[in-house]
Tab-separated table of C-alpha atoms in Angstrom:
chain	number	residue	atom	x	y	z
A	1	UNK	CA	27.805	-22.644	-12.733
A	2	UNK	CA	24.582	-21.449	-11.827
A	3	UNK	CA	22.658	-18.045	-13.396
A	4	UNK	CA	20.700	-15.829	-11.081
A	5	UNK	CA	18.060	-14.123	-12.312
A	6	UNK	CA	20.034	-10.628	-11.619
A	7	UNK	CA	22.733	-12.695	-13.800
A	8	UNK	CA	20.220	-13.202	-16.667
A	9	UNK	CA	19.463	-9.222	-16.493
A	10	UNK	CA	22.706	-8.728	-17.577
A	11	UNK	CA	23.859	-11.753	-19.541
A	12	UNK	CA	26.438	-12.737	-17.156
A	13	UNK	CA	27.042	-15.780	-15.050
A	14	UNK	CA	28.818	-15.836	-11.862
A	15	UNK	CA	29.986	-19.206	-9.498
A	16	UNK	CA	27.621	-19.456	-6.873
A	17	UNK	CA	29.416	-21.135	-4.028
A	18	UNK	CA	27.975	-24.108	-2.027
A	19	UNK	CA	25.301	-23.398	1.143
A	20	UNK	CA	25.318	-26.374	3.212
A	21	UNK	CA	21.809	-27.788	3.177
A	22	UNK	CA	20.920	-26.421	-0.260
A	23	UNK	CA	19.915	-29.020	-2.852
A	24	UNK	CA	20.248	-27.660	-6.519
A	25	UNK	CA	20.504	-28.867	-9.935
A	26	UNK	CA	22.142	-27.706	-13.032
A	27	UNK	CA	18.887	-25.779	-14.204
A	28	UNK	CA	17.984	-24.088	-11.384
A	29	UNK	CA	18.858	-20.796	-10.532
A	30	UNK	CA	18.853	-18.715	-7.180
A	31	UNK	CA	17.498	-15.519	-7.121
A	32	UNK	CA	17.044	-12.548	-4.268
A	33	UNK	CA	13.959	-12.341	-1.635
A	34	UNK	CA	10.891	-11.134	-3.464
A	35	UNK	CA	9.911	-9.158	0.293
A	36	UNK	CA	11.497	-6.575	-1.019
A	37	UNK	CA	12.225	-6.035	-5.096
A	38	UNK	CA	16.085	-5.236	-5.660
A	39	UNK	CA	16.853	-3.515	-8.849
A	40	UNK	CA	19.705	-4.458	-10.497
A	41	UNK	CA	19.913	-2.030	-13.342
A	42	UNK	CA	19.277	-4.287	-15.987
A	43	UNK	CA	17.141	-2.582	-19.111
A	44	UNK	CA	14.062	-3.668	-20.081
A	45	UNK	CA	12.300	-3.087	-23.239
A	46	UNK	CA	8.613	-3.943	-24.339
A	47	UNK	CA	7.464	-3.152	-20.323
A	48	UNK	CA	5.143	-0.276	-19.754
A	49	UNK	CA	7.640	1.370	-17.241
A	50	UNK	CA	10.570	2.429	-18.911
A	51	UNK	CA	14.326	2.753	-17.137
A	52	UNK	CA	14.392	5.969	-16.902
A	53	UNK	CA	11.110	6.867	-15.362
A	54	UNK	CA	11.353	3.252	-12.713
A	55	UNK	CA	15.067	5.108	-11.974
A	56	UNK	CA	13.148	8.447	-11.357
A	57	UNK	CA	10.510	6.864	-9.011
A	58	UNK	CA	13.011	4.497	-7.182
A	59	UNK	CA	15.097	7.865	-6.540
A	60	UNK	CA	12.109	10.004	-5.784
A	61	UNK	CA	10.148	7.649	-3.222
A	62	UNK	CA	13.111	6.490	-1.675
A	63	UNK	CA	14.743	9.829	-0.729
A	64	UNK	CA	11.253	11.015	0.408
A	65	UNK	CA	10.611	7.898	2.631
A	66	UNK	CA	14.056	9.022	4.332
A	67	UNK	CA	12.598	11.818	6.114
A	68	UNK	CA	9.350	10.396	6.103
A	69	UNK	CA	10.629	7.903	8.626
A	70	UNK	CA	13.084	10.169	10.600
A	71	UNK	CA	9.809	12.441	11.169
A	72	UNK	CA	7.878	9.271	11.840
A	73	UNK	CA	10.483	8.236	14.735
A	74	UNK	CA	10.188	11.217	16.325
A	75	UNK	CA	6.207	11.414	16.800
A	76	UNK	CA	5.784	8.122	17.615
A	77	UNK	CA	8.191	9.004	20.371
A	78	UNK	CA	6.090	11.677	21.739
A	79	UNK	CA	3.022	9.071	21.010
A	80	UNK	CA	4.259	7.227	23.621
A	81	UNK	CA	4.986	9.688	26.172
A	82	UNK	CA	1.976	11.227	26.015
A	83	UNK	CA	-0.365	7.823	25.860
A	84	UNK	CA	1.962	6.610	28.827
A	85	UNK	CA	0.367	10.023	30.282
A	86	UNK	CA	-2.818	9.752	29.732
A	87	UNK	CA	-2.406	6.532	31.799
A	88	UNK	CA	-1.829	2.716	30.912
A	89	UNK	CA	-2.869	1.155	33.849
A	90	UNK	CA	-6.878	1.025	33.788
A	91	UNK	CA	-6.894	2.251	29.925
A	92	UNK	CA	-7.012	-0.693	27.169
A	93	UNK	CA	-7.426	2.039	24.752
A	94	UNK	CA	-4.282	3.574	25.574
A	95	UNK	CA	-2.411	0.157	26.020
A	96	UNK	CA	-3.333	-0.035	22.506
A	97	UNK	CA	-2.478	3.113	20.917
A	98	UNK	CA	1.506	3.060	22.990
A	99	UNK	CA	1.413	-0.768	21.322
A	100	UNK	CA	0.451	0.552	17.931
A	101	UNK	CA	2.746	3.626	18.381
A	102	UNK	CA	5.948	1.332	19.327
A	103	UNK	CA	4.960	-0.280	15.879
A	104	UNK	CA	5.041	2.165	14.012
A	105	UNK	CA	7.862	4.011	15.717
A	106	UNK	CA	10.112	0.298	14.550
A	107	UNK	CA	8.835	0.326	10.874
A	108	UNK	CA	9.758	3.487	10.391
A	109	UNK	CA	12.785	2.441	12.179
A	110	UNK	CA	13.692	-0.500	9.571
A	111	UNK	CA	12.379	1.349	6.630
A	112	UNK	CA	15.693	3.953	6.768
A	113	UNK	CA	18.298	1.452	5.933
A	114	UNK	CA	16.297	0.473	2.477
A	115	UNK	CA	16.037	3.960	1.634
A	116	UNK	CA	20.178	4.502	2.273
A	117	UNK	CA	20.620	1.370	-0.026
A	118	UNK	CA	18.889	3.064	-2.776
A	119	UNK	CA	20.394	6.299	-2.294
A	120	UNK	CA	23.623	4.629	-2.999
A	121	UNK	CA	22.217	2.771	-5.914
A	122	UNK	CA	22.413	6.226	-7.480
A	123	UNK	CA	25.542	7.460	-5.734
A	124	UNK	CA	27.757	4.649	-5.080
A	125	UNK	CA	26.848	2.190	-7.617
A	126	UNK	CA	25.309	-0.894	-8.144
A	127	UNK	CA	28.169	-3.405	-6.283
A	128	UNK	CA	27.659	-1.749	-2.667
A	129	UNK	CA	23.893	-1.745	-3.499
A	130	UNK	CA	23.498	-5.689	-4.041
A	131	UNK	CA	25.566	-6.011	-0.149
A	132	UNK	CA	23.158	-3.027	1.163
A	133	UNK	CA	20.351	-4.572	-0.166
A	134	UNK	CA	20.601	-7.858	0.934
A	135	UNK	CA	21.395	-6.825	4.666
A	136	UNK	CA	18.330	-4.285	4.540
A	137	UNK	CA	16.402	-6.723	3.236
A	138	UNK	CA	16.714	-8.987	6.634
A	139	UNK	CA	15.373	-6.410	8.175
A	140	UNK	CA	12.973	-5.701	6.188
A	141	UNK	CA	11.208	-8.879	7.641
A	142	UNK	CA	10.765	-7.025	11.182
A	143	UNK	CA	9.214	-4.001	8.929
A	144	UNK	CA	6.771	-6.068	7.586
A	145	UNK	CA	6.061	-7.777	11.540
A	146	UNK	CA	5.746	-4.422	12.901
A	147	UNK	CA	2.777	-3.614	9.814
A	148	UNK	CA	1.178	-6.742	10.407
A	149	UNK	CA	0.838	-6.015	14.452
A	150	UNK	CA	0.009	-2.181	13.521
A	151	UNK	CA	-2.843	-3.065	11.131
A	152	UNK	CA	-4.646	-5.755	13.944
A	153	UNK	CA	-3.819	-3.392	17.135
A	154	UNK	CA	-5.950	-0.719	15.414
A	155	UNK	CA	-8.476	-3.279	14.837
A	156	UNK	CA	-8.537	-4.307	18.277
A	157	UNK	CA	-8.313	-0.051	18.989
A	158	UNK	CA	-11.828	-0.154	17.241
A	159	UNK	CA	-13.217	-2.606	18.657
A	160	UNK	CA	-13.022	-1.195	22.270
A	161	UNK	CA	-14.417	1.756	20.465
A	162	UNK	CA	-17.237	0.598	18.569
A	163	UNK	CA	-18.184	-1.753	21.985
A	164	UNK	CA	-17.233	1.092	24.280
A	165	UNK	CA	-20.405	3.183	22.264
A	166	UNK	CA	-22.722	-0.216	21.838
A	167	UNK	CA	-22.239	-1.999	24.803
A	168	UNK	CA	-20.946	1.031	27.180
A	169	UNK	CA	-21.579	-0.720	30.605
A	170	UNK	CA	-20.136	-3.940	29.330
A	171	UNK	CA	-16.487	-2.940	27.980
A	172	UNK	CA	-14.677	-2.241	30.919
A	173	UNK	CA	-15.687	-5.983	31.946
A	174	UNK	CA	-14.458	-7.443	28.335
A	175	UNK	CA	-11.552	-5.464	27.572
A	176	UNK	CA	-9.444	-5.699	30.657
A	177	UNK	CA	-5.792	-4.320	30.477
A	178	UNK	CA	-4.748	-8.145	31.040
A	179	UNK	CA	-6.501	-8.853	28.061
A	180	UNK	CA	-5.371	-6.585	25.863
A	181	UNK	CA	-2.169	-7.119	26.754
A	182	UNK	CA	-2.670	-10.427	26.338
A	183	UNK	CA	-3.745	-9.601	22.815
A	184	UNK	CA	-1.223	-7.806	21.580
A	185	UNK	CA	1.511	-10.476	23.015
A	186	UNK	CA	-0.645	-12.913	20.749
A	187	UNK	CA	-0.455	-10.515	17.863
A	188	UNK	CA	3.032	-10.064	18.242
A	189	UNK	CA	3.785	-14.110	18.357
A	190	UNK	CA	1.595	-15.275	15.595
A	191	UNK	CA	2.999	-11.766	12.896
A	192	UNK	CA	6.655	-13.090	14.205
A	193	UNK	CA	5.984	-17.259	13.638
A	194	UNK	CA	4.284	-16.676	10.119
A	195	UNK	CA	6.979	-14.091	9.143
A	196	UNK	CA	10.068	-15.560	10.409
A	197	UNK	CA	9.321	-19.009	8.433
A	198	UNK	CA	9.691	-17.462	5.309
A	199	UNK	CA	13.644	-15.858	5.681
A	200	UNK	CA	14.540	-19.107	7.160
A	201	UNK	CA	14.842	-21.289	4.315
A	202	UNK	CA	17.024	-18.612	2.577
A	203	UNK	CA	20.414	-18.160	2.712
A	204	UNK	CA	22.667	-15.325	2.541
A	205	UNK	CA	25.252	-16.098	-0.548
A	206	UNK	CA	28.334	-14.226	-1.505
A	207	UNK	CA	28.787	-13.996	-5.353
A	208	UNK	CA	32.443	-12.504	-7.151
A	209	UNK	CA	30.858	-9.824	-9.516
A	210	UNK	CA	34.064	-9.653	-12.273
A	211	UNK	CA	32.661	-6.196	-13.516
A	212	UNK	CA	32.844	-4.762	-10.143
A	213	UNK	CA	35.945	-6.756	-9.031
A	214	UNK	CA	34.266	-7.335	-6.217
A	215	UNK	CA	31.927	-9.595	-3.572
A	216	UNK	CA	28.191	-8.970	-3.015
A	217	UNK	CA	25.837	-10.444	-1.022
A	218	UNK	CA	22.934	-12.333	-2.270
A	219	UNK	CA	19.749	-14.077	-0.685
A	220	UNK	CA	19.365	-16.903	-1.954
A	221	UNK	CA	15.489	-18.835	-2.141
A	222	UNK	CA	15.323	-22.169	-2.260
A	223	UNK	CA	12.070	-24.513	-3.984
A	224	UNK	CA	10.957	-24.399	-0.445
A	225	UNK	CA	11.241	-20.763	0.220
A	226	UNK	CA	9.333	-19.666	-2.724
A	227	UNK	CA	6.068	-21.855	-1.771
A	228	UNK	CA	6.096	-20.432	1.537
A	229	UNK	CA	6.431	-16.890	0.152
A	230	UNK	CA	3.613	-17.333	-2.391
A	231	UNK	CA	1.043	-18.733	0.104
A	232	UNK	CA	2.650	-15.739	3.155
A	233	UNK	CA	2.308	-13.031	0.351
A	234	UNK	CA	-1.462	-14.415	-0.077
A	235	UNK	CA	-2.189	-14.265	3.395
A	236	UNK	CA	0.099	-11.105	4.708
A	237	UNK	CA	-0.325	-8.960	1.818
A	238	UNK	CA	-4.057	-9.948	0.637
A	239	UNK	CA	-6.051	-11.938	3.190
A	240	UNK	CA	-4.611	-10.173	6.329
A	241	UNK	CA	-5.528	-6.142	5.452
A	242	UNK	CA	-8.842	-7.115	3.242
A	243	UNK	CA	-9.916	-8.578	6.240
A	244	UNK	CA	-9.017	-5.951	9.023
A	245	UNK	CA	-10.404	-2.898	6.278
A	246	UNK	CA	-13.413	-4.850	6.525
A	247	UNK	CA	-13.715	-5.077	10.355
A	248	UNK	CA	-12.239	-1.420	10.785
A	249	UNK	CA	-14.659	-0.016	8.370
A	250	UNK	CA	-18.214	-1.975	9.686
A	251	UNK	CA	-16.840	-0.901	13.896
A	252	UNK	CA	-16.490	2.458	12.122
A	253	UNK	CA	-19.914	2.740	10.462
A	254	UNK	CA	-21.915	1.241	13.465
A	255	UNK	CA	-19.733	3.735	16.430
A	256	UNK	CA	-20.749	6.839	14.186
A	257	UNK	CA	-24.744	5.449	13.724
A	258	UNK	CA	-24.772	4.885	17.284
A	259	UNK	CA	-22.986	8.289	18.305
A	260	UNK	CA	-24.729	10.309	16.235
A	261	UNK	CA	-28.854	8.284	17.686
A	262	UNK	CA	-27.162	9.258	21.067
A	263	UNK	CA	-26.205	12.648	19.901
A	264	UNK	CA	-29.591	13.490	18.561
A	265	UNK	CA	-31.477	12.229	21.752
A	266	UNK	CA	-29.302	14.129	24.273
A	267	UNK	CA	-30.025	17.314	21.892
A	268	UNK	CA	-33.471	16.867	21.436
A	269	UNK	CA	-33.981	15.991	25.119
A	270	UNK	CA	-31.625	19.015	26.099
A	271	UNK	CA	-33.982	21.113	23.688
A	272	UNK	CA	-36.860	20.152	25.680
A	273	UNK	CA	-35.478	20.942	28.880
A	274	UNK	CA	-34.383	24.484	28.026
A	275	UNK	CA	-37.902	25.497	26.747
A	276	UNK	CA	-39.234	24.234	30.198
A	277	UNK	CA	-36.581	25.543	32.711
A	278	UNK	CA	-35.267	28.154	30.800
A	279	UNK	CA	-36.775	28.916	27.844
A	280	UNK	CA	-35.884	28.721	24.159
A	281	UNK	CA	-32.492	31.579	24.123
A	282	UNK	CA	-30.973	29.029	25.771
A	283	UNK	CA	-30.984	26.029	23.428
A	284	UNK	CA	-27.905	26.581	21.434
A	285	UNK	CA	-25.624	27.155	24.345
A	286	UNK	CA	-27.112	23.320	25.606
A	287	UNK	CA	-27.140	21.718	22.265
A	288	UNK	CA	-23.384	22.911	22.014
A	289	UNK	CA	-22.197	22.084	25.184
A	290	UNK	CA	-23.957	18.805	24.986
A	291	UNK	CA	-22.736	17.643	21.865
A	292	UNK	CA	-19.114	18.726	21.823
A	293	UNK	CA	-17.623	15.781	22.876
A	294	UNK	CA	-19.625	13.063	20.780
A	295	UNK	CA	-18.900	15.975	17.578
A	296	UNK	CA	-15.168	15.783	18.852
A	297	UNK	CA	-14.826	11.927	19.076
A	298	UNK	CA	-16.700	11.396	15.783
A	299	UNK	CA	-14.090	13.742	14.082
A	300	UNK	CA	-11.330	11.827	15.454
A	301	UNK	CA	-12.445	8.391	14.725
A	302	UNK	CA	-13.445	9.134	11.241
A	303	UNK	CA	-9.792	10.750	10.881
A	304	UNK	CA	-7.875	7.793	12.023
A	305	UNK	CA	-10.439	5.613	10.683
A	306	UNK	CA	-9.670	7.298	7.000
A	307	UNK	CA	-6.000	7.654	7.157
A	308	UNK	CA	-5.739	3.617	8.127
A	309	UNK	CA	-8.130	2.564	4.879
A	310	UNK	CA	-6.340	4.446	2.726
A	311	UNK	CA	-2.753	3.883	3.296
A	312	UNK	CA	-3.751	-0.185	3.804
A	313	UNK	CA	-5.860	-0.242	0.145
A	314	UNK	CA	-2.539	1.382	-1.507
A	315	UNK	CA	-1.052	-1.424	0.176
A	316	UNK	CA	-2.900	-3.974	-2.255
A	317	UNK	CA	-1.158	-1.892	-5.624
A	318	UNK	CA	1.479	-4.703	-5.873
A	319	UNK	CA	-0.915	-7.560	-5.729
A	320	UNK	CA	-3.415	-5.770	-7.847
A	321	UNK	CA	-0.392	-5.370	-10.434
A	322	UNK	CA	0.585	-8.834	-10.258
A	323	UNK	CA	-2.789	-10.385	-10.828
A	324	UNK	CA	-4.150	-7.386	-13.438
A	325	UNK	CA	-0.947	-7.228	-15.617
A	326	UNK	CA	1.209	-9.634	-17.133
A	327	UNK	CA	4.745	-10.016	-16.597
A	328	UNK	CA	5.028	-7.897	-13.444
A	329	UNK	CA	7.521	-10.097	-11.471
A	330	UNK	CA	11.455	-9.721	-10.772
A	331	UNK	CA	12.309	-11.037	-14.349
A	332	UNK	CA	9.225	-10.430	-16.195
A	333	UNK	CA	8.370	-7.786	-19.294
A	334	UNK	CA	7.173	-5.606	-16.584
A	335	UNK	CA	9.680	-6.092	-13.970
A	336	UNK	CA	10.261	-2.229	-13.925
A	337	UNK	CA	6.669	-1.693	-12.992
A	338	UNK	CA	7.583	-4.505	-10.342
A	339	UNK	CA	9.712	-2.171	-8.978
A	340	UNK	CA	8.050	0.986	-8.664
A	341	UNK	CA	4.811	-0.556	-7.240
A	342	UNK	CA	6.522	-1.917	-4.477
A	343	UNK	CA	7.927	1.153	-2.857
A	344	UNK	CA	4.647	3.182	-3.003
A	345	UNK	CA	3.557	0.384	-0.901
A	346	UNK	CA	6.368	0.940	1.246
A	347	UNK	CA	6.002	4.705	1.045
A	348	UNK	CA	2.142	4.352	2.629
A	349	UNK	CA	3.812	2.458	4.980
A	350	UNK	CA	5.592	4.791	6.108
A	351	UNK	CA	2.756	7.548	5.687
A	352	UNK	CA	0.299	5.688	8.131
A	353	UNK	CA	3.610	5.341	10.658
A	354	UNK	CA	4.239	9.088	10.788
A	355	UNK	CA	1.398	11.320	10.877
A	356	UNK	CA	-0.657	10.133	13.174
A	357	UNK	CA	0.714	13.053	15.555
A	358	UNK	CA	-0.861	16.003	13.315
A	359	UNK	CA	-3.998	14.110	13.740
A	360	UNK	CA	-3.822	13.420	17.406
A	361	UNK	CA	-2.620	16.779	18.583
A	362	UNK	CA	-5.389	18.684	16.009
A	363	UNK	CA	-8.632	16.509	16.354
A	364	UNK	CA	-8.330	15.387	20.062
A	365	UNK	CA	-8.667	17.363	23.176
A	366	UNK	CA	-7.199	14.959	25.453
A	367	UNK	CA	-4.432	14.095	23.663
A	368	UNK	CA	-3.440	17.886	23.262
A	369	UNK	CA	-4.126	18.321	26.926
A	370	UNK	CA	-1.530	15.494	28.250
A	371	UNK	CA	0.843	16.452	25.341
A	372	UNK	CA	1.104	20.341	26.736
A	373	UNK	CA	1.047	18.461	30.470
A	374	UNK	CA	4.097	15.560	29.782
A	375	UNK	CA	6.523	18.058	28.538
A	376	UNK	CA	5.588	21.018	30.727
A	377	UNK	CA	6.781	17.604	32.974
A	378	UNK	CA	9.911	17.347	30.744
A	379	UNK	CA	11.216	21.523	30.632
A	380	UNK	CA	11.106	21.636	34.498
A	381	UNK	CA	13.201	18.870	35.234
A	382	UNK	CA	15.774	21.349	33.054
C-alpha cells in the first residue's frame, strides 16, 4: 500500500500496482509530474488562496486559453504563408520568423488538450480529469520544447537584427540560410534531449479510485525523476529566459541607438541638401521620406521586442512564488496558490503564441504587403 500525495489530499489510500523497473519502499510515495500542477480538489485551509477563488481562476484561465490557442493556430498559419512569401531562400530573417511561427503554431497546438481537461474538471468530474490530465500532461512536454525553441529563435531573430544595423555589410556573410538553419536544427535537438530526459524516468500508473468506482491514470516520479526535474526546472524555467531577456533586451537597446545615430545623420544631411538644391520648403517632405522606414522598423522591433519581455518575465511568477513564499508546492499550505500561478504562466504562453499577427499586419509594411499578395494568390485559384 502506497499513499500518493493526491491520496493524502483526501485521506485515502489506493494499491498502486507494480512498474517494472521501479524501486520503492514502504515510505515512499508516488506522486504526478510537477510540469504541469494537477488539482485534485482536495481543500486547503491556512493557504493564502482559498478553494473557491483557485476553482475560479483554474476555470477562468483555462476556458480563456481555449480560444486563445484556437486563435493562435490560425495566425501562426497565415505567419507562415506569408513569411514563406516574403521568401525563405536568401532570407535568415524569415527562416527564422516561419521557425518561430511553426513554434508557436504547436504550443498553442498542445496547450488545447490541458484546457479540455480542466473544463471537465468542472463538468465531468474529478475521475475523467486525473486520466485527461495525465495524457495532456505528456504532451505537455512538447509545449514546453516548442517555448524553449520559440524563446532562442527570437534571440537568434535579434541578433541578425541588431548585426544587420551594426555590422550591415558583414551579416549576409555570417548569417547564411545554412546557418540558420543549422541553428535552429541545434535548437530544436538540444530543447528535445534536455526535455525528453525528464518524462522518461516516469511512468504512467493506473490507480482503482473506490469513490469513483473507477481507473485513472497517474504519472508516477521516481527519486530519479524528481532530481532531474529540480535541476531542468532551474535551467528551463530560470536560467534559460533570464538569459535570452538579457540578450533580447541589450540587441534591442544597441539596434534602436544605432537606428536612431543613422536616422539623425541621414536627416540632418538630407536637411542640408534641401537648403542647397532646393531650398528650405522642402525639408519636411525629405526628412519624412527619409526616415520612414528606420521610424517603421524601430516601431516594429520595439513591439515584438516588448510583447516577448513581458510574456517571458510572467513566465518567472511560479519560480518567484516558490522561492518568495512558503509552502507553494503540490502538497504544501499554499498548494492552491501552486495552482493558479502555474496557468498564468501557461496563459502568457499562449499570449506571446497568438498575437503576433495584430502586430505584424499593423506595424510592418512588408508583412501587410505579402499578406494582401499570398491570398490575393489563394482567392484566384477559387
Amino acid at each position: 500500500m502506497f499513499t500518493s500525495r493526491a491520496n493524502k489530499m483526501v485521506g485515502t489510500t489506493y494499491n498502486v500496482p507494480n512498474v517494472p523497473g521501479l524501486k520503492m519502499n514502504k515510505l515512499e510515495t508516488f506522486n504526478t509530474s510537477p510540469t504541469i500542477p494537477v488539482d485534485y480538489g482536495a481543500s486547503q485551509e491556512g493557504g493564502i488562496v482559498s478553494d473557491e477563488i483557485r476553482d475560479i481562476f483554474q476555470l477562468t484561465i483555462w476556458n480563456a486559453m481555449l480560444p486563445l490557442n484556437v486563435l493562435g493556430i490560425a495566425t501562426n498559419i497565415i505567419n507562415i504563408r506569408v513569411f514563406v512569401e516574403q521568401g525563405v531562400r536568401h532570407d535568415s530573417t524569415n527562416i527564422g520568423f516561419v521557425c518561430l511561427s511553426i513554434c508557436d503554431m504547436i504550443s498553442c497546438i498542445t496547450m488545447i488538450p490541458l484546457s479540455l481537461c480542466y473544463i471537465a474538471k468542472f463538468t465531468l468530474g474529478l475521475a475523467i480529469f486525473y486520466t485527461c490530465h495525465a495524457f495532456g500532461a505528456m504532451i505537455g512536454h512538447i509545449h514546453i520544447i516548442t517555448q524553449w525553441i520559440s524563446n532562442w529563435t527570437t534571440v537568434y531573430i535579434s541578433l541578425i537584427r541588431s548585426f544587420s544595423v551594426i555590422f550591415p555589410l558583414k551579416v549576409k556573410q555570417m548569417f547564411t540560410p545554412k546557418t540558420t538553419i543549422i541553428g535552429m536544427a541545434s535548437i530544436f535537438i538540444i530543447a528535445s534531449l534536455i526535455e525528453i530526459i525528464y518524462p522518461a524516468f516516469t511512468r504512467l500508473v493506473w490507480v482503482f479510485l473506490p469513490e469513483y468506482n473507477t481507473t485513472s491514470a497517474f504519472i508516477l516520479d521516481t527519486p530519479t525523476s524528481q532530481i532531474i526535474f529540480f535541476y531542468k526546472h532551474l535551467l528551463v524555467n530560470q536560467i534559460s529566459p533570464f538569459v535570452t531577456v538579457i540578450i533580447v533586451s541589450i540587441n534591442t537597446a544597441l539596434m534602436i541607438r544605432k537606428l536612431n545615430e543613422v536616422k539623425q545623420w541621414r536627416l540632418q544631411n538630407s536637411s542640408d541638401s534641401s537648403r542647397v538644391f532646393k531650398g528650405g520648403n522642402s525639408s519636411k517632405s525629405a526628412k519624412k521620406s527619409l526616415s520612414s522606414k528606420d521610424i517603421e522598423l524601430i516601431k516594429f522591433i520595439n513591439t515584438t521586442t516588448s510583447i516577448f519581455l513581458v510574456c517571458i518575465l510572467m513566465g518567472f511568477l511560479p519560480s518567484v512564488a516558490v522561492v518568495a513564499l512558503p509552502g507553494v508546492s503540490f502538497s504544501g499550505i499554499n498548494r492552491n496558490l501552486f495552482r493558479v500561478v502555474f496557468p498564468i504562466r501557461f496563459l502568457f504562453d499562449s499570449i506571446n503564441s497568438s498575437i503576433n499577427f495584430f502586430f505584424y499586419i499593423r506595424v510592418s509594411s512588408r508583412y501587410r504587403t505579402a499578406f494582401a499578395t499570398s491570398f490575393k494568390k489563394c482567392s484566384n485559384l477559387y
